[in-house]
Amino acid sequence: MEIVSVDAIPVEVPVAPLEEEDGLAPYVSNHDEVWSVDRMFIKVETADGTVGWGEMLVTLKSPEATAAIIEHVIAPELVGRSIADIQEFVESFYFPYVKIDPFIGGVEMALWDAHGKHLGAPVHELLGGGTCDAVPVAYCVGILPPEESAEHARIAREKGFSALKTKAGHDWQDDVDRLTAMHEAVSGELEFRLDPNQGWTFEDAVRAVAALEDEGVFLQYIEQPVRIESYGTYRKLRSRLRTPIGVNEDTYFRRNLYHLLSEDAIDVGVVDIVPAGGILRTKGLASMAAEAGVSLSHHCGFDLGVKTAAMLHTVASTPGINLPPDTVYYAWDDYVLEDPLAVENGRVPVPEDPGLGVTVDERKIEEYRIDG
């Protein structure tokens, strides 16, 4: 079935405030506060009227620039192709001076959605079949005072989550106090992940994680504590600590994960289907990590539901992604899906309807559209 159009639609959707049940705004990290999130929806339509949806972040801090790449660089290469030519599409783009993978990842998602709808099959069946009916996910919370952080840990445990991810700030000693309070609040019944977003030095990472270990807090993993492409630093860090070492942003660059695996420098990778360049390339990363005995989780960037569904299909059909993905899907102030995904007892059911298995509410898309 031939593709006839590719459109990019930017939106801005608010995150529910902390005062509301399940609210998270402001979601604080060491580099920003999130009150609302800009996302780009990609709408692909075929000659028979089948519509597929993809989702990605607004990159380059510009809806116009992001939409221009999708509509003026990628769309001309897609219109007229068969919706089934997903592999060939992914491999056909080569831009030596520009990283185009995130745009490919968002568009590829829409192709899978349309292809699955055309065939009448959910995406996980097209990817080889699912291994579970529901995917366990990790609760996420930003930087808060120790008492409030501890309360979120109790909420996560009561709602059936097995893992909680939180951000790290500029003072690692504050992070130690906060994680210790959270650990004590749930009597060690949650696994914790701490994400400095590349914000620590090697020395800070050693001192912070060693201090947590001394307090009896053994993280599920510490995520991307230092800058990307610091291969030697990660190898040294892993030799100094008992806590598993993970990377996230490093997996956004095709060769970085390979180098880290070859140096035996990490224990965990946190992948993301959009910056990786799509579902197919994410499954390739998972195969590489599995061969090296390295576990994988999946990143969450405040996904609005389309990408969340794509993540569920990918994780369910990829045994190498063996740790609960992160999610903040429960924290939106409003939803752009006609039937929002349910987070039940710390798990999200894998959609069974054709394609990604979710229906975009186009009235909501227009309500939150930001390009005029």
Tab-separated table of C-alpha atoms in Angstrom:
chain	number	residue	atom	x	y	z
A	1	MET	CA	0.000	0.000	0.000
A	2	GLU	CA	1.491	3.320	-1.140
A	3	ILE	CA	2.260	6.225	1.192
A	4	VAL	CA	0.622	9.462	0.040
A	5	SER	CA	1.441	11.975	2.815
A	6	VAL	CA	3.670	12.587	5.836
A	7	ASP	CA	2.770	15.426	8.223
A	8	ALA	CA	4.441	16.757	11.382
A	9	ILE	CA	2.247	18.211	14.140
A	10	PRO	CA	3.863	19.853	17.203
A	11	VAL	CA	1.972	19.999	20.500
A	12	GLU	CA	2.585	21.200	24.040
A	13	VAL	CA	0.838	19.268	26.832
A	14	PRO	CA	0.936	20.142	30.557
A	15	VAL	CA	2.151	17.744	33.241
A	16	ALA	CA	-0.164	17.422	36.244
A	17	PRO	CA	1.118	19.467	39.238
A	18	LEU	CA	2.484	17.787	42.336
A	19	GLU	CA	-0.574	18.895	44.314
A	20	GLU	CA	-2.788	16.576	42.257
A	21	GLU	CA	-2.907	12.805	42.641
A	22	ASP	CA	-0.105	11.253	40.561
A	23	GLY	CA	1.108	14.750	39.584
A	24	LEU	CA	4.825	15.395	39.043
A	25	ALA	CA	5.204	19.034	37.942
A	26	PRO	CA	7.588	20.645	38.423
A	27	TYR	CA	9.676	17.588	37.532
A	28	VAL	CA	13.118	18.809	38.573
A	29	SER	CA	16.482	17.516	37.343
A	30	ASN	CA	19.957	19.031	37.510
A	31	HIS	CA	19.340	21.002	34.326
A	32	ASP	CA	15.657	21.948	34.139
A	33	GLU	CA	12.137	21.953	35.582
A	34	VAL	CA	9.377	20.320	33.524
A	35	TRP	CA	5.885	21.838	33.710
A	36	SER	CA	4.825	20.950	30.181
A	37	VAL	CA	6.371	19.024	27.315
A	38	ASP	CA	6.692	19.756	23.603
A	39	ARG	CA	6.171	16.687	21.416
A	40	MET	CA	6.034	16.158	17.669
A	41	PHE	CA	3.415	13.830	16.213
A	42	ILE	CA	4.067	12.296	12.797
A	43	LYS	CA	1.027	11.354	10.734
A	44	VAL	CA	1.538	8.997	7.784
A	45	GLU	CA	-1.367	8.246	5.444
A	46	THR	CA	-1.621	5.603	2.713
A	47	ALA	CA	-3.618	5.511	-0.517
A	48	ASP	CA	-6.441	3.514	1.092
A	49	GLY	CA	-6.817	6.034	3.935
A	50	THR	CA	-4.907	4.066	6.563
A	51	VAL	CA	-3.249	6.433	9.064
A	52	GLY	CA	-0.186	5.661	11.170
A	53	TRP	CA	1.076	7.779	14.060
A	54	GLY	CA	4.562	8.349	15.419
A	55	GLU	CA	5.823	10.529	18.260
A	56	MET	CA	9.111	12.183	19.156
A	57	LEU	CA	10.477	15.114	21.123
A	58	VAL	CA	10.612	18.525	19.515
A	59	THR	CA	14.337	18.581	18.794
A	60	LEU	CA	16.608	21.572	18.320
A	61	LYS	CA	14.195	23.495	20.656
A	62	SER	CA	12.219	24.437	17.560
A	63	PRO	CA	8.902	22.985	16.320
A	64	GLU	CA	9.491	24.628	12.937
A	65	ALA	CA	12.962	23.112	12.472
A	66	THR	CA	11.825	19.670	13.614
A	67	ALA	CA	8.790	19.715	11.319
A	68	ALA	CA	10.911	20.957	8.399
A	69	ILE	CA	13.253	17.968	8.598
A	70	ILE	CA	10.328	15.536	8.679
A	71	GLU	CA	8.329	17.208	5.924
A	72	HIS	CA	11.123	18.438	3.633
A	73	VAL	CA	13.896	15.866	4.101
A	74	ILE	CA	12.175	12.600	5.033
A	75	ALA	CA	8.700	12.915	3.498
A	76	PRO	CA	9.945	13.259	-0.109
A	77	GLU	CA	11.816	9.969	0.302
A	78	LEU	CA	8.706	8.228	1.670
A	79	VAL	CA	5.809	9.402	-0.460
A	80	GLY	CA	5.196	6.829	-3.178
A	81	ARG	CA	6.857	3.969	-1.275
A	82	SER	CA	5.071	0.902	0.033
A	83	ILE	CA	4.152	1.068	3.707
A	84	ALA	CA	5.777	-2.354	4.083
A	85	ASP	CA	9.275	-1.113	3.102
A	86	ILE	CA	10.255	-0.263	6.675
A	87	GLN	CA	13.680	-1.904	6.737
A	88	GLU	CA	14.701	-0.376	3.419
A	89	PHE	CA	13.486	3.041	4.573
A	90	VAL	CA	15.531	2.888	7.787
A	91	GLU	CA	18.707	1.912	5.975
A	92	SER	CA	18.351	4.335	3.071
A	93	PHE	CA	19.264	7.570	4.865
A	94	TYR	CA	22.875	8.658	5.142
A	95	PHE	CA	23.824	12.157	6.290
A	96	PRO	CA	27.496	12.209	7.371
A	97	TYR	CA	27.337	15.649	9.002
A	98	VAL	CA	23.849	15.559	10.544
A	99	LYS	CA	22.398	13.144	13.118
A	100	ILE	CA	19.048	12.254	11.594
A	101	ASP	CA	18.348	9.076	13.607
A	102	PRO	CA	15.719	10.613	15.959
A	103	PHE	CA	13.644	11.756	12.994
A	104	ILE	CA	13.921	8.319	11.405
A	105	GLY	CA	12.857	6.800	14.738
A	106	GLY	CA	9.717	8.921	14.972
A	107	VAL	CA	8.687	8.304	11.369
A	108	GLU	CA	9.473	4.576	11.523
A	109	MET	CA	7.041	4.331	14.456
A	110	ALA	CA	4.254	5.719	12.265
A	111	LEU	CA	5.121	3.233	9.514
A	112	TRP	CA	4.796	0.300	11.911
A	113	ASP	CA	1.438	1.648	13.098
A	114	ALA	CA	0.079	1.990	9.559
A	115	HIS	CA	1.557	-1.338	8.426
A	116	GLY	CA	0.017	-3.177	11.369
A	117	LYS	CA	-3.366	-1.569	10.729
A	118	HIS	CA	-3.176	-2.495	7.045
A	119	LEU	CA	-2.438	-6.133	7.941
A	120	GLY	CA	-4.854	-6.228	10.881
A	121	ALA	CA	-2.101	-7.232	13.328
A	122	PRO	CA	-0.548	-5.612	16.428
A	123	VAL	CA	3.031	-4.463	15.981
A	124	HIS	CA	4.469	-6.959	18.471
A	125	GLU	CA	3.213	-9.795	16.241
A	126	LEU	CA	5.008	-8.241	13.267
A	127	LEU	CA	8.177	-8.100	15.382
A	128	GLY	CA	8.138	-11.831	16.121
A	129	GLY	CA	5.516	-12.098	18.842
A	130	GLY	CA	5.186	-10.858	22.380
A	131	THR	CA	6.603	-12.581	25.448
A	132	CYS	CA	4.176	-10.986	27.933
A	133	ASP	CA	0.697	-9.486	28.114
A	134	ALA	CA	1.759	-6.538	30.274
A	135	VAL	CA	5.086	-4.774	30.777
A	136	PRO	CA	6.253	-3.892	34.313
A	137	VAL	CA	7.374	-0.258	34.444
A	138	ALA	CA	9.374	1.942	36.816
A	139	TYR	CA	7.824	4.901	38.641
A	140	CYS	CA	9.654	8.203	38.113
A	141	VAL	CA	9.937	11.327	40.255
A	142	GLY	CA	12.065	14.461	40.034
A	143	ILE	CA	14.211	16.081	42.721
A	144	LEU	CA	12.198	16.831	45.860
A	145	PRO	CA	13.048	17.298	49.551
A	146	PRO	CA	13.747	14.018	51.398
A	147	GLU	CA	10.345	13.929	53.118
A	148	GLU	CA	8.404	14.432	49.882
A	149	SER	CA	10.640	11.964	48.046
A	150	ALA	CA	9.972	9.387	50.762
A	151	GLU	CA	6.223	9.884	50.336
A	152	HIS	CA	6.529	9.251	46.587
A	153	ALA	CA	8.422	6.057	47.346
A	154	ARG	CA	5.557	4.913	49.567
A	155	ILE	CA	3.044	5.790	46.833
A	156	ALA	CA	5.041	3.820	44.259
A	157	ARG	CA	5.141	0.771	46.523
A	158	GLU	CA	1.412	0.990	47.267
A	159	LYS	CA	0.623	1.201	43.542
A	160	GLY	CA	2.538	-1.993	42.860
A	161	PHE	CA	5.707	-0.643	41.236
A	162	SER	CA	8.884	-2.632	41.820
A	163	ALA	CA	11.345	0.116	40.815
A	164	LEU	CA	11.593	3.890	41.168
A	165	LYS	CA	13.797	6.251	39.186
A	166	THR	CA	14.718	9.713	40.425
A	167	LYS	CA	16.982	12.476	39.229
A	168	ALA	CA	20.255	13.617	40.811
A	169	GLY	CA	21.120	17.244	41.497
A	170	HIS	CA	24.270	19.324	41.772
A	171	ASP	CA	25.069	18.276	45.369
A	172	TRP	CA	25.621	14.545	45.602
A	173	GLN	CA	25.353	14.633	49.400
A	174	ASP	CA	21.753	15.856	49.075
A	175	ASP	CA	21.077	12.935	46.743
A	176	VAL	CA	22.468	10.485	49.296
A	177	ASP	CA	20.169	11.919	51.992
A	178	ARG	CA	17.175	11.755	49.666
A	179	LEU	CA	17.772	8.196	48.467
A	180	THR	CA	18.400	7.023	52.018
A	181	ALA	CA	15.076	8.525	53.135
A	182	MET	CA	13.255	6.860	50.246
A	183	HIS	CA	14.886	3.508	50.942
A	184	GLU	CA	13.960	3.660	54.620
A	185	ALA	CA	10.390	4.754	53.870
A	186	VAL	CA	9.687	1.505	52.034
A	187	SER	CA	11.914	-0.734	54.165
A	188	GLY	CA	14.044	-1.622	51.168
A	189	GLU	CA	11.042	-2.960	49.212
A	190	LEU	CA	11.726	-0.878	46.077
A	191	GLU	CA	14.627	-0.928	43.655
A	192	PHE	CA	16.012	2.562	43.036
A	193	ARG	CA	17.618	4.125	39.989
A	194	LEU	CA	19.464	7.436	40.196
A	195	ASP	CA	20.021	9.565	37.083
A	196	PRO	CA	22.517	12.482	37.196
A	197	ASN	CA	22.017	13.149	33.446
A	198	GLN	CA	25.803	13.380	32.847
A	199	GLY	CA	26.015	15.954	35.655
A	200	TRP	CA	28.681	14.421	37.918
A	201	THR	CA	32.433	14.193	37.779
A	202	PHE	CA	34.126	10.845	38.216
A	203	GLU	CA	35.005	11.813	41.805
A	204	ASP	CA	31.426	12.813	42.626
A	205	ALA	CA	30.096	9.541	41.237
A	206	VAL	CA	32.530	7.471	43.309
A	207	ARG	CA	31.777	9.359	46.521
A	208	ALA	CA	28.001	9.440	46.041
A	209	VAL	CA	27.546	5.787	45.167
A	210	ALA	CA	30.018	4.631	47.841
A	211	ALA	CA	28.108	6.710	50.413
A	212	LEU	CA	24.829	5.096	49.353
A	213	GLU	CA	26.414	1.657	49.625
A	214	ASP	CA	27.601	2.531	53.129
A	215	GLU	CA	23.976	3.411	54.009
A	216	GLY	CA	22.829	0.034	52.718
A	217	VAL	CA	21.240	1.534	49.579
A	218	PHE	CA	22.316	-0.579	46.627
A	219	LEU	CA	20.824	0.994	43.513
A	220	GLN	CA	19.453	-1.138	40.725
A	221	TYR	CA	21.844	1.028	38.713
A	222	ILE	CA	23.327	4.522	38.541
A	223	GLU	CA	22.381	5.995	35.152
A	224	GLN	CA	24.759	8.073	33.005
A	225	PRO	CA	26.572	9.801	35.892
A	226	VAL	CA	29.278	11.346	33.664
A	227	ARG	CA	29.440	12.738	30.143
A	228	ILE	CA	28.876	10.662	27.033
A	229	GLU	CA	31.840	9.173	25.198
A	230	SER	CA	33.763	8.816	28.470
A	231	TYR	CA	34.576	5.186	27.804
A	232	GLY	CA	37.616	4.990	30.038
A	233	THR	CA	35.829	6.782	32.862
A	234	TYR	CA	33.023	4.226	32.889
A	235	ARG	CA	35.477	1.343	32.919
A	236	LYS	CA	37.278	2.865	35.928
A	237	LEU	CA	34.002	3.652	37.671
A	238	ARG	CA	32.777	0.098	37.288
A	239	SER	CA	35.988	-1.223	38.825
A	240	ARG	CA	35.571	1.024	41.888
A	241	LEU	CA	31.923	0.366	42.819
A	242	ARG	CA	29.642	-2.549	43.592
A	243	THR	CA	26.576	-0.722	42.272
A	244	PRO	CA	25.727	-1.535	38.617
A	245	ILE	CA	26.758	1.180	36.154
A	246	GLY	CA	24.267	2.199	33.454
A	247	VAL	CA	24.271	4.574	30.490
A	248	ASN	CA	21.398	6.286	28.691
A	249	GLU	CA	22.482	9.168	26.476
A	250	ASP	CA	25.472	7.124	25.285
A	251	THR	CA	23.047	4.646	23.681
A	252	TYR	CA	21.703	7.459	21.476
A	253	PHE	CA	24.856	7.271	19.371
A	254	ARG	CA	25.238	4.097	17.341
A	255	ARG	CA	28.853	3.243	18.135
A	256	ASN	CA	28.954	4.277	21.800
A	257	LEU	CA	27.185	1.223	23.178
A	258	TYR	CA	29.478	-1.021	21.134
A	259	HIS	CA	32.578	0.653	22.578
A	260	LEU	CA	31.277	0.450	26.151
A	261	LEU	CA	30.409	-3.229	25.736
A	262	SER	CA	33.768	-4.012	24.170
A	263	GLU	CA	35.523	-2.376	27.139
A	264	ASP	CA	33.332	-4.243	29.656
A	265	ALA	CA	32.560	-0.810	31.107
A	266	ILE	CA	28.837	-1.013	31.951
A	267	ASP	CA	26.208	-3.295	33.460
A	268	VAL	CA	23.039	-1.667	32.060
A	269	GLY	CA	21.959	0.282	28.990
A	270	VAL	CA	18.856	2.496	28.882
A	271	VAL	CA	17.797	2.619	25.242
A	272	ASP	CA	15.195	4.740	23.461
A	273	ILE	CA	13.524	3.831	20.168
A	274	VAL	CA	13.482	7.406	18.854
A	275	PRO	CA	17.142	8.506	19.170
A	276	ALA	CA	18.195	4.946	18.343
A	277	GLY	CA	16.583	5.391	14.929
A	278	GLY	CA	13.530	3.191	15.395
A	279	ILE	CA	12.302	-0.142	16.653
A	280	LEU	CA	14.480	-2.209	14.334
A	281	ARG	CA	17.688	-0.502	15.432
A	282	THR	CA	16.652	-0.752	19.080
A	283	LYS	CA	16.254	-4.492	18.688
A	284	GLY	CA	19.733	-4.533	17.167
A	285	LEU	CA	21.131	-2.773	20.254
A	286	ALA	CA	19.324	-5.297	22.440
A	287	SER	CA	20.898	-8.211	20.604
A	288	MET	CA	24.358	-6.697	20.987
A	289	ALA	CA	23.840	-6.056	24.711
A	290	ALA	CA	22.456	-9.549	25.310
A	291	GLU	CA	25.532	-11.105	23.708
A	292	ALA	CA	27.662	-9.129	26.192
A	293	GLY	CA	25.514	-10.072	29.187
A	294	VAL	CA	24.382	-6.470	29.731
A	295	SER	CA	20.800	-5.745	30.832
A	296	LEU	CA	18.613	-3.118	29.179
A	297	SER	CA	15.791	-0.817	30.199
A	298	HIS	CA	13.912	1.731	28.083
A	299	HIS	CA	13.955	5.488	28.589
A	300	CYS	CA	10.878	7.697	29.032
A	301	GLY	CA	10.829	11.308	27.836
A	302	PHE	CA	7.294	12.200	28.958
A	303	ASP	CA	5.739	10.161	26.151
A	304	LEU	CA	2.135	11.037	25.308
A	305	GLY	CA	0.924	7.525	24.526
A	306	VAL	CA	1.846	6.799	20.908
A	307	LYS	CA	5.508	6.344	21.774
A	308	THR	CA	4.495	4.614	25.019
A	309	ALA	CA	2.584	2.051	22.972
A	310	ALA	CA	5.520	1.616	20.592
A	311	MET	CA	7.777	1.030	23.606
A	312	LEU	CA	5.372	-1.618	24.952
A	313	HIS	CA	5.357	-3.521	21.637
A	314	THR	CA	9.147	-3.287	21.427
A	315	VAL	CA	9.817	-4.418	24.990
A	316	ALA	CA	7.244	-7.222	24.825
A	317	SER	CA	8.910	-8.633	21.708
A	318	THR	CA	12.529	-8.095	22.818
A	319	PRO	CA	13.686	-10.341	25.700
A	320	GLY	CA	16.986	-8.459	25.866
A	321	ILE	CA	15.122	-5.455	27.342
A	322	ASN	CA	14.833	-7.255	30.655
A	323	LEU	CA	14.472	-4.411	33.185
A	324	PRO	CA	11.264	-2.374	33.654
A	325	PRO	CA	11.127	0.667	31.351
A	326	ASP	CA	10.699	4.102	32.915
A	327	THR	CA	7.349	5.855	32.590
A	328	VAL	CA	5.579	9.008	33.720
A	329	TYR	CA	2.450	8.255	31.715
A	330	TYR	CA	0.319	8.411	34.869
A	331	ALA	CA	1.278	12.088	35.385
A	332	TRP	CA	-0.294	13.894	32.414
A	333	ASP	CA	-2.789	16.666	33.101
A	334	ASP	CA	-4.725	15.519	30.011
A	335	TYR	CA	-4.458	12.704	27.474
A	336	VAL	CA	-4.320	12.746	23.688
A	337	LEU	CA	-5.442	9.134	23.237
A	338	GLU	CA	-9.141	8.348	23.006
A	339	ASP	CA	-8.598	5.506	25.466
A	340	PRO	CA	-5.552	6.313	27.615
A	341	LEU	CA	-3.213	3.476	28.520
A	342	ALA	CA	-3.722	2.073	31.998
A	343	VAL	CA	-0.929	1.678	34.558
A	344	GLU	CA	-2.184	-1.156	36.743
A	345	ASN	CA	-0.228	-2.571	39.679
A	346	GLY	CA	2.992	-1.212	38.233
A	347	ARG	CA	2.362	-2.732	34.805
A	348	VAL	CA	0.993	-1.495	31.470
A	349	PRO	CA	-0.930	-3.954	29.234
A	350	VAL	CA	0.477	-4.419	25.743
A	351	PRO	CA	-2.133	-3.180	23.207
A	352	GLU	CA	-3.696	-5.956	21.139
A	353	ASP	CA	-5.506	-3.928	18.469
A	354	PRO	CA	-3.883	-3.601	15.013
A	355	GLY	CA	-0.838	-1.383	14.617
A	356	LEU	CA	0.296	0.283	17.815
A	357	GLY	CA	-3.162	-0.450	19.194
A	358	VAL	CA	-3.996	3.093	20.313
A	359	THR	CA	-6.260	5.745	18.792
A	360	VAL	CA	-5.139	9.359	18.692
A	361	ASP	CA	-7.803	11.918	19.576
A	362	GLU	CA	-7.227	14.428	16.781
A	363	ARG	CA	-9.389	17.027	18.525
A	364	LYS	CA	-6.935	16.939	21.427
A	365	ILE	CA	-4.021	17.210	19.030
A	366	GLU	CA	-5.534	20.387	17.599
A	367	GLU	CA	-6.265	21.730	21.093
A	368	TYR	CA	-2.600	21.434	22.114
A	369	ARG	CA	-1.082	22.263	18.738
A	370	ILE	CA	1.578	24.989	18.981
A	371	ASP	CA	2.449	25.889	15.385
A	372	GLY	CA	-0.640	28.004	14.772
